[in-house]
GROMACS .gro file of C-alpha atoms in nm:
model
  360
    1UNK     CA    1  -0.001   0.000  -0.005
    2UNK     CA    2   0.123   0.348  -0.077
    3UNK     CA    3   0.010   0.701  -0.158
    4UNK     CA    4   0.033   0.791  -0.531
    5UNK     CA    5  -0.112   1.136  -0.504
    6UNK     CA    6  -0.150   1.384  -0.210
    7UNK     CA    7  -0.336   1.709  -0.226
    8UNK     CA    8  -0.301   1.961   0.075
    9UNK     CA    9  -0.498   2.281   0.087
   10UNK     CA   10  -0.501   2.548   0.375
   11UNK     CA   11  -0.315   2.307   0.612
   12UNK     CA   12  -0.083   2.538   0.836
   13UNK     CA   13   0.145   2.747   0.611
   14UNK     CA   14   0.075   2.532   0.300
   15UNK     CA   15  -0.186   2.715   0.089
   16UNK     CA   16  -0.200   2.441  -0.186
   17UNK     CA   17   0.039   2.153  -0.272
   18UNK     CA   18   0.006   1.860  -0.493
   19UNK     CA   19   0.253   1.569  -0.457
   20UNK     CA   20   0.308   1.248  -0.652
   21UNK     CA   21   0.498   1.025  -0.404
   22UNK     CA   22   0.706   0.731  -0.499
   23UNK     CA   23   0.625   0.393  -0.343
   24UNK     CA   24   0.966   0.380  -0.145
   25UNK     CA   25   1.156   0.661   0.021
   26UNK     CA   26   1.027   1.014  -0.028
   27UNK     CA   27   1.277   1.266   0.105
   28UNK     CA   28   1.132   1.609   0.208
   29UNK     CA   29   1.388   1.888   0.284
   30UNK     CA   30   1.389   2.244   0.366
   31UNK     CA   31   1.477   2.492   0.641
   32UNK     CA   32   1.308   2.486   0.987
   33UNK     CA   33   0.965   2.641   0.962
   34UNK     CA   34   0.932   2.597   0.573
   35UNK     CA   35   0.654   2.350   0.606
   36UNK     CA   36   0.824   2.014   0.558
   37UNK     CA   37   0.682   1.873   0.877
   38UNK     CA   38   0.340   1.994   0.778
   39UNK     CA   39   0.336   1.744   0.498
   40UNK     CA   40   0.391   1.466   0.741
   41UNK     CA   41   0.130   1.609   0.980
   42UNK     CA   42  -0.117   1.636   0.686
   43UNK     CA   43  -0.077   1.276   0.593
   44UNK     CA   44  -0.119   1.174   0.976
   45UNK     CA   45  -0.438   1.414   0.985
   46UNK     CA   46  -0.580   1.237   0.680
   47UNK     CA   47  -0.524   0.893   0.844
   48UNK     CA   48  -0.621   0.971   1.195
   49UNK     CA   49  -0.858   1.281   1.185
   50UNK     CA   50  -0.608   1.472   1.429
   51UNK     CA   51  -0.254   1.602   1.443
   52UNK     CA   52   0.050   1.477   1.615
   53UNK     CA   53   0.152   1.822   1.714
   54UNK     CA   54  -0.153   1.975   1.861
   55UNK     CA   55  -0.468   1.868   2.041
   56UNK     CA   56  -0.649   2.161   1.885
   57UNK     CA   57  -0.735   2.070   1.535
   58UNK     CA   58  -0.847   2.420   1.450
   59UNK     CA   59  -0.494   2.544   1.479
   60UNK     CA   60  -0.383   2.340   1.181
   61UNK     CA   61  -0.631   2.535   0.940
   62UNK     CA   62  -0.448   2.797   0.759
   63UNK     CA   63  -0.521   3.144   0.920
   64UNK     CA   64  -0.672   3.291   0.598
   65UNK     CA   65  -0.923   2.999   0.551
   66UNK     CA   66  -1.234   2.868   0.703
   67UNK     CA   67  -1.153   2.497   0.629
   68UNK     CA   68  -0.876   2.265   0.538
   69UNK     CA   69  -0.897   1.998   0.269
   70UNK     CA   70  -0.692   1.684   0.223
   71UNK     CA   71  -0.711   1.419  -0.041
   72UNK     CA   72  -0.502   1.104  -0.118
   73UNK     CA   73  -0.511   0.840  -0.365
   74UNK     CA   74  -0.400   0.495  -0.245
   75UNK     CA   75  -0.255   0.211  -0.444
   76UNK     CA   76  -0.368  -0.107  -0.296
   77UNK     CA   77  -0.331  -0.483  -0.375
   78UNK     CA   78  -0.697  -0.485  -0.467
   79UNK     CA   79  -0.683  -0.159  -0.668
   80UNK     CA   80  -0.694   0.208  -0.617
   81UNK     CA   81  -0.883   0.379  -0.332
   82UNK     CA   82  -0.946   0.746  -0.256
   83UNK     CA   83  -0.957   0.924   0.089
   84UNK     CA   84  -1.075   1.284   0.145
   85UNK     CA   85  -1.108   1.484   0.474
   86UNK     CA   86  -1.243   1.839   0.523
   87UNK     CA   87  -1.207   2.007   0.844
   88UNK     CA   88  -1.411   2.328   0.923
   89UNK     CA   89  -1.299   2.604   1.164
   90UNK     CA   90  -1.632   2.537   1.361
   91UNK     CA   91  -1.509   2.180   1.433
   92UNK     CA   92  -1.709   1.979   1.175
   93UNK     CA   93  -1.542   1.711   0.987
   94UNK     CA   94  -1.635   1.556   0.649
   95UNK     CA   95  -1.482   1.242   0.561
   96UNK     CA   96  -1.520   1.032   0.234
   97UNK     CA   97  -1.361   0.696   0.128
   98UNK     CA   98  -1.407   0.623  -0.239
   99UNK     CA   99  -1.664   0.898  -0.270
  100UNK     CA  100  -1.884   0.768  -0.002
  101UNK     CA  101  -1.936   0.964   0.332
  102UNK     CA  102  -1.816   0.794   0.647
  103UNK     CA  103  -1.910   0.883   1.002
  104UNK     CA  104  -1.646   0.709   1.200
  105UNK     CA  105  -1.274   0.824   1.191
  106UNK     CA  106  -1.177   0.468   1.277
  107UNK     CA  107  -1.259   0.388   0.909
  108UNK     CA  108  -0.981   0.615   0.813
  109UNK     CA  109  -0.734   0.471   1.053
  110UNK     CA  110  -0.828   0.122   0.907
  111UNK     CA  111  -0.771   0.233   0.558
  112UNK     CA  112  -0.449   0.424   0.610
  113UNK     CA  113  -0.227   0.276   0.887
  114UNK     CA  114   0.053   0.509   0.987
  115UNK     CA  115   0.363   0.493   1.186
  116UNK     CA  116   0.520   0.818   1.322
  117UNK     CA  117   0.880   0.874   1.416
  118UNK     CA  118   0.905   1.252   1.525
  119UNK     CA  119   1.062   1.432   1.817
  120UNK     CA  120   0.719   1.403   1.974
  121UNK     CA  121   0.753   1.040   1.970
  122UNK     CA  122   0.940   1.037   2.302
  123UNK     CA  123   0.607   1.082   2.465
  124UNK     CA  124   0.590   0.692   2.422
  125UNK     CA  125   0.854   0.668   2.687
  126UNK     CA  126   0.832   0.983   2.902
  127UNK     CA  127   0.474   1.092   2.932
  128UNK     CA  128   0.320   0.826   3.127
  129UNK     CA  129   0.118   0.519   3.031
  130UNK     CA  130  -0.141   0.694   2.800
  131UNK     CA  131   0.094   0.715   2.517
  132UNK     CA  132   0.217   0.348   2.550
  133UNK     CA  133  -0.151   0.231   2.572
  134UNK     CA  134  -0.237   0.409   2.264
  135UNK     CA  135   0.065   0.230   2.102
  136UNK     CA  136  -0.077  -0.104   2.216
  137UNK     CA  137  -0.421  -0.019   2.113
  138UNK     CA  138  -0.309   0.096   1.759
  139UNK     CA  139  -0.174  -0.259   1.712
  140UNK     CA  140  -0.470  -0.443   1.871
  141UNK     CA  141  -0.731  -0.236   1.650
  142UNK     CA  142  -0.556  -0.344   1.334
  143UNK     CA  143  -0.476  -0.707   1.436
  144UNK     CA  144  -0.815  -0.793   1.583
  145UNK     CA  145  -1.151  -0.710   1.428
  146UNK     CA  146  -1.332  -0.748   1.769
  147UNK     CA  147  -1.110  -0.497   1.942
  148UNK     CA  148  -1.250  -0.174   1.867
  149UNK     CA  149  -1.613  -0.254   1.960
  150UNK     CA  150  -1.498  -0.399   2.303
  151UNK     CA  151  -1.265  -0.111   2.360
  152UNK     CA  152  -1.539   0.148   2.273
  153UNK     CA  153  -1.779  -0.049   2.513
  154UNK     CA  154  -1.531  -0.063   2.798
  155UNK     CA  155  -1.473   0.306   2.770
  156UNK     CA  156  -1.862   0.400   2.758
  157UNK     CA  157  -1.922   0.170   3.070
  158UNK     CA  158  -1.628   0.333   3.239
  159UNK     CA  159  -1.753   0.685   3.173
  160UNK     CA  160  -2.102   0.572   3.319
  161UNK     CA  161  -1.939   0.422   3.623
  162UNK     CA  162  -1.734   0.721   3.696
  163UNK     CA  163  -2.037   0.952   3.666
  164UNK     CA  164  -2.233   0.731   3.924
  165UNK     CA  165  -1.924   0.743   4.157
  166UNK     CA  166  -1.913   1.130   4.135
  167UNK     CA  167  -2.297   1.137   4.220
  168UNK     CA  168  -2.220   0.916   4.519
  169UNK     CA  169  -2.430   0.616   4.404
  170UNK     CA  170  -2.461   0.308   4.629
  171UNK     CA  171  -2.253  -0.003   4.515
  172UNK     CA  172  -2.591  -0.186   4.447
  173UNK     CA  173  -2.645   0.062   4.175
  174UNK     CA  174  -2.296   0.032   4.021
  175UNK     CA  175  -2.289  -0.355   4.044
  176UNK     CA  176  -2.465  -0.395   3.707
  177UNK     CA  177  -2.210  -0.167   3.533
  178UNK     CA  178  -1.913  -0.372   3.696
  179UNK     CA  179  -2.054  -0.684   3.541
  180UNK     CA  180  -2.053  -0.530   3.192
  181UNK     CA  181  -1.710  -0.352   3.251
  182UNK     CA  182  -1.563  -0.702   3.345
  183UNK     CA  183  -1.707  -0.856   3.030
  184UNK     CA  184  -1.545  -0.607   2.787
  185UNK     CA  185  -1.231  -0.540   3.000
  186UNK     CA  186  -1.125  -0.911   2.991
  187UNK     CA  187  -1.185  -0.918   2.599
  188UNK     CA  188  -0.988  -0.599   2.559
  189UNK     CA  189  -0.708  -0.729   2.781
  190UNK     CA  190  -0.674  -1.053   2.613
  191UNK     CA  191  -0.634  -0.903   2.272
  192UNK     CA  192  -0.385  -0.645   2.413
  193UNK     CA  193  -0.183  -0.923   2.576
  194UNK     CA  194  -0.183  -1.126   2.269
  195UNK     CA  195  -0.065  -0.842   2.064
  196UNK     CA  196   0.232  -0.740   2.287
  197UNK     CA  197   0.323  -1.103   2.279
  198UNK     CA  198   0.336  -1.113   1.908
  199UNK     CA  199   0.517  -0.771   1.897
  200UNK     CA  200   0.792  -0.895   2.126
  201UNK     CA  201   0.888  -1.177   1.866
  202UNK     CA  202   0.944  -0.907   1.603
  203UNK     CA  203   1.096  -0.641   1.839
  204UNK     CA  204   1.382  -0.844   1.971
  205UNK     CA  205   1.570  -0.872   1.642
  206UNK     CA  206   1.528  -0.503   1.571
  207UNK     CA  207   1.654  -0.406   1.924
  208UNK     CA  208   1.934  -0.645   1.874
  209UNK     CA  209   2.040  -0.449   1.551
  210UNK     CA  210   2.006  -0.111   1.720
  211UNK     CA  211   2.114  -0.176   2.074
  212UNK     CA  212   2.301  -0.505   2.079
  213UNK     CA  213   2.483  -0.421   2.412
  214UNK     CA  214   2.146  -0.372   2.610
  215UNK     CA  215   1.910  -0.618   2.721
  216UNK     CA  216   1.571  -0.472   2.707
  217UNK     CA  217   1.276  -0.655   2.841
  218UNK     CA  218   0.914  -0.568   2.716
  219UNK     CA  219   0.609  -0.668   2.916
  220UNK     CA  220   0.231  -0.593   2.923
  221UNK     CA  221   0.057  -0.493   3.254
  222UNK     CA  222  -0.323  -0.527   3.233
  223UNK     CA  223  -0.406  -0.230   3.475
  224UNK     CA  224  -0.501  -0.422   3.783
  225UNK     CA  225  -0.330  -0.673   4.022
  226UNK     CA  226  -0.247  -0.985   3.829
  227UNK     CA  227  -0.348  -1.198   4.143
  228UNK     CA  228  -0.693  -1.054   4.165
  229UNK     CA  229  -1.014  -1.106   3.969
  230UNK     CA  230  -1.130  -0.764   3.826
  231UNK     CA  231  -1.495  -0.813   3.960
  232UNK     CA  232  -1.387  -0.867   4.303
  233UNK     CA  233  -1.139  -0.583   4.281
  234UNK     CA  234  -1.397  -0.341   4.160
  235UNK     CA  235  -1.618  -0.421   4.458
  236UNK     CA  236  -1.348  -0.417   4.711
  237UNK     CA  237  -1.221  -0.075   4.578
  238UNK     CA  238  -1.553   0.090   4.564
  239UNK     CA  239  -1.499   0.297   4.892
  240UNK     CA  240  -1.163   0.430   4.759
  241UNK     CA  241  -1.329   0.485   4.396
  242UNK     CA  242  -1.622   0.666   4.563
  243UNK     CA  243  -1.391   0.900   4.761
  244UNK     CA  244  -1.168   0.990   4.447
  245UNK     CA  245  -1.478   1.007   4.204
  246UNK     CA  246  -1.314   0.779   3.957
  247UNK     CA  247  -1.225   0.400   3.893
  248UNK     CA  248  -0.869   0.345   4.011
  249UNK     CA  249  -0.804   0.020   3.860
  250UNK     CA  250  -0.904  -0.139   3.518
  251UNK     CA  251  -0.809  -0.169   3.159
  252UNK     CA  252  -0.778   0.206   3.130
  253UNK     CA  253  -0.463   0.176   3.335
  254UNK     CA  254  -0.295  -0.091   3.112
  255UNK     CA  255   0.074  -0.024   3.033
  256UNK     CA  256   0.367  -0.132   2.827
  257UNK     CA  257   0.665  -0.174   3.057
  258UNK     CA  258   1.027  -0.148   2.906
  259UNK     CA  259   1.307  -0.220   3.145
  260UNK     CA  260   1.678  -0.280   3.149
  261UNK     CA  261   1.738  -0.504   3.442
  262UNK     CA  262   1.522  -0.352   3.717
  263UNK     CA  263   1.550  -0.003   3.574
  264UNK     CA  264   1.300   0.160   3.347
  265UNK     CA  265   1.456   0.235   3.017
  266UNK     CA  266   1.420   0.611   3.083
  267UNK     CA  267   1.673   0.570   3.358
  268UNK     CA  268   1.905   0.342   3.212
  269UNK     CA  269   1.952   0.449   2.853
  270UNK     CA  270   2.083   0.770   2.685
  271UNK     CA  271   1.872   1.006   2.494
  272UNK     CA  272   2.016   0.869   2.160
  273UNK     CA  273   1.950   0.508   2.268
  274UNK     CA  274   1.593   0.592   2.371
  275UNK     CA  275   1.537   0.743   2.024
  276UNK     CA  276   1.648   0.417   1.876
  277UNK     CA  277   1.427   0.223   2.091
  278UNK     CA  278   1.130   0.426   1.996
  279UNK     CA  279   1.223   0.381   1.629
  280UNK     CA  280   1.248   0.011   1.687
  281UNK     CA  281   0.896  -0.017   1.845
  282UNK     CA  282   0.756   0.167   1.551
  283UNK     CA  283   0.927  -0.039   1.303
  284UNK     CA  284   0.824  -0.362   1.487
  285UNK     CA  285   0.485  -0.258   1.487
  286UNK     CA  286   0.467  -0.200   1.123
  287UNK     CA  287   0.635  -0.527   1.035
  288UNK     CA  288   0.395  -0.708   1.251
  289UNK     CA  289   0.085  -0.543   1.078
  290UNK     CA  290   0.244  -0.672   0.752
  291UNK     CA  291   0.284  -1.027   0.902
  292UNK     CA  292  -0.080  -1.030   1.040
  293UNK     CA  293  -0.288  -0.872   0.765
  294UNK     CA  294  -0.060  -0.836   0.478
  295UNK     CA  295  -0.086  -0.462   0.489
  296UNK     CA  296   0.202  -0.206   0.504
  297UNK     CA  297   0.211   0.087   0.726
  298UNK     CA  298   0.317   0.431   0.589
  299UNK     CA  299   0.605   0.568   0.782
  300UNK     CA  300   0.635   0.943   0.866
  301UNK     CA  301   0.993   1.019   0.995
  302UNK     CA  302   1.068   1.377   1.095
  303UNK     CA  303   1.406   1.506   1.138
  304UNK     CA  304   1.562   1.161   1.126
  305UNK     CA  305   1.935   1.287   1.168
  306UNK     CA  306   1.849   1.456   1.504
  307UNK     CA  307   2.073   1.307   1.794
  308UNK     CA  308   2.193   1.005   1.598
  309UNK     CA  309   2.543   0.974   1.473
  310UNK     CA  310   2.593   0.872   1.086
  311UNK     CA  311   2.632   0.486   1.185
  312UNK     CA  312   2.281   0.483   1.365
  313UNK     CA  313   2.114   0.702   1.101
  314UNK     CA  314   2.228   0.444   0.838
  315UNK     CA  315   2.104   0.157   1.057
  316UNK     CA  316   1.775   0.325   1.103
  317UNK     CA  317   1.742   0.405   0.733
  318UNK     CA  318   1.821   0.049   0.644
  319UNK     CA  319   1.564  -0.101   0.887
  320UNK     CA  320   1.305   0.128   0.738
  321UNK     CA  321   1.395   0.048   0.381
  322UNK     CA  322   1.388  -0.334   0.472
  323UNK     CA  323   1.003  -0.298   0.571
  324UNK     CA  324   0.936  -0.246   0.195
  325UNK     CA  325   0.696   0.019   0.301
  326UNK     CA  326   0.647   0.375   0.175
  327UNK     CA  327   0.851   0.625   0.366
  328UNK     CA  328   0.819   1.003   0.400
  329UNK     CA  329   1.143   1.139   0.567
  330UNK     CA  330   1.222   1.501   0.646
  331UNK     CA  331   1.562   1.669   0.685
  332UNK     CA  332   1.712   2.017   0.671
  333UNK     CA  333   1.998   1.909   0.439
  334UNK     CA  334   1.924   1.630   0.183
  335UNK     CA  335   2.281   1.512   0.189
  336UNK     CA  336   2.227   1.397   0.553
  337UNK     CA  337   1.991   1.126   0.419
  338UNK     CA  338   2.112   1.076   0.054
  339UNK     CA  339   2.473   1.017   0.145
  340UNK     CA  340   2.370   0.715   0.364
  341UNK     CA  341   2.154   0.558   0.104
  342UNK     CA  342   2.254   0.270  -0.124
  343UNK     CA  343   2.052   0.418  -0.417
  344UNK     CA  344   1.867   0.763  -0.469
  345UNK     CA  345   1.541   0.827  -0.302
  346UNK     CA  346   1.234   0.761  -0.504
  347UNK     CA  347   1.135   1.122  -0.487
  348UNK     CA  348   1.266   1.441  -0.339
  349UNK     CA  349   1.058   1.732  -0.252
  350UNK     CA  350   1.194   2.088  -0.150
  351UNK     CA  351   0.982   2.296   0.072
  352UNK     CA  352   1.008   2.683   0.114
  353UNK     CA  353   0.759   2.896   0.285
  354UNK     CA  354   0.491   2.652   0.240
  355UNK     CA  355   0.562   2.591  -0.144
  356UNK     CA  356   0.643   2.233  -0.236
  357UNK     CA  357   0.849   2.158  -0.535
  358UNK     CA  358   0.942   1.812  -0.660
  359UNK     CA  359   1.319   1.788  -0.753
  360UNK     CA  360   1.391   1.586  -1.053
   0.00000   0.00000   0.00000
C-alpha cells in the first residue's frame, strides 16, 4: 500500500500543494519552519483525523481559510482507493472514502495505517502510560476485528461508572455496570496481551540490531493486580473509588513496561538510545501489521538525523527500507540522508515558505 497522490489545501502554512509520491523513500527537505513537517502532519491528519503536534485541530487550518482539505489516492493490492477529509473551523469534519461519506474516523485509521517517528515520539517513553496504551491499542485495533467494539464499550461503561461515583451512588447501583465492564475489559485485555506477545517476537531482532549491548525486556501490565479477579477488585475498591470520584484500577490503566534489568529504560539509556528504541518499536509494529494482515504501514519520519550519529542513522534508514513500506522522511539538508543511502530516494521534494517543489 502506498500514496500515489497527495493534495493539501489550507493546512498550516501550506496554501496548496500537489505531491506525487514514490512507493519507496520520499525525502522532504527544507529549512526549519518551511512546512516540511506540515506535509507529514497532513498525511497523519488524513489517516487519524487529528494532528500529532496539537490537540486543537483548528490550529492546523491556515489562518486565512475557514477550512482545510486533504485528499489522497492509495494504491492497494485490490486496486486504487481515494480518501478525502475536510475540517471546518467550527469543528465539523467531513470524511469520504471512495466517494462515500463515512461517520467514524476509525474507518480512516483502518484504511491508512500510519507509523510516526518524530521528536514528539518520545512521549511513548516519557509521558506516562497513556501514550504506551495508545501504542498497544493501535496494534490491537489493526490486528483484531473484535477489538474496537470491545474497547469502545469498555470506555462507555467506565464513563458511566465514574459519573455514578461522582454522584455518590451506592454500590448496588454500580454492580450492574461492573459486570458489563468486566466482560469487555477481559476481552480488551486478552487482545492487548496477545498483541504485545506477538510484537515481542518481532521487536527482539530489531533491538538487537540497534542496541546489541543492552538487554531490554518488554512486558504488558493489564491495569489491575495480576493476582486479583477484576470483579472482586472493583467491589473491594468501591469505597476508594467513591472517595476519588473515578475508577482507580481497570483496563484504562494498562501499560507497556520497558526495562533494562530492574530499571525503567528512561533511567538506564541515553537520549540517543531511547530514540533508537522508539524507532525499533514503531518499525516492529509496522512489520507485525504486514505479517498479520498483509498490509504495509506508511512511515512518517521527521528530522531523522537528530541526535543520531551517522552509523545509527544508516542503521535506522536500512531498517526502514527493509520494511518494504512507503517512507516520508524530512531533513534540513538532503545530503544527511542521501549520502547514507545505497540508491537515490524515489522522490525528493523541496519545501520553502509552504511551497512544495518536486526535485527531478
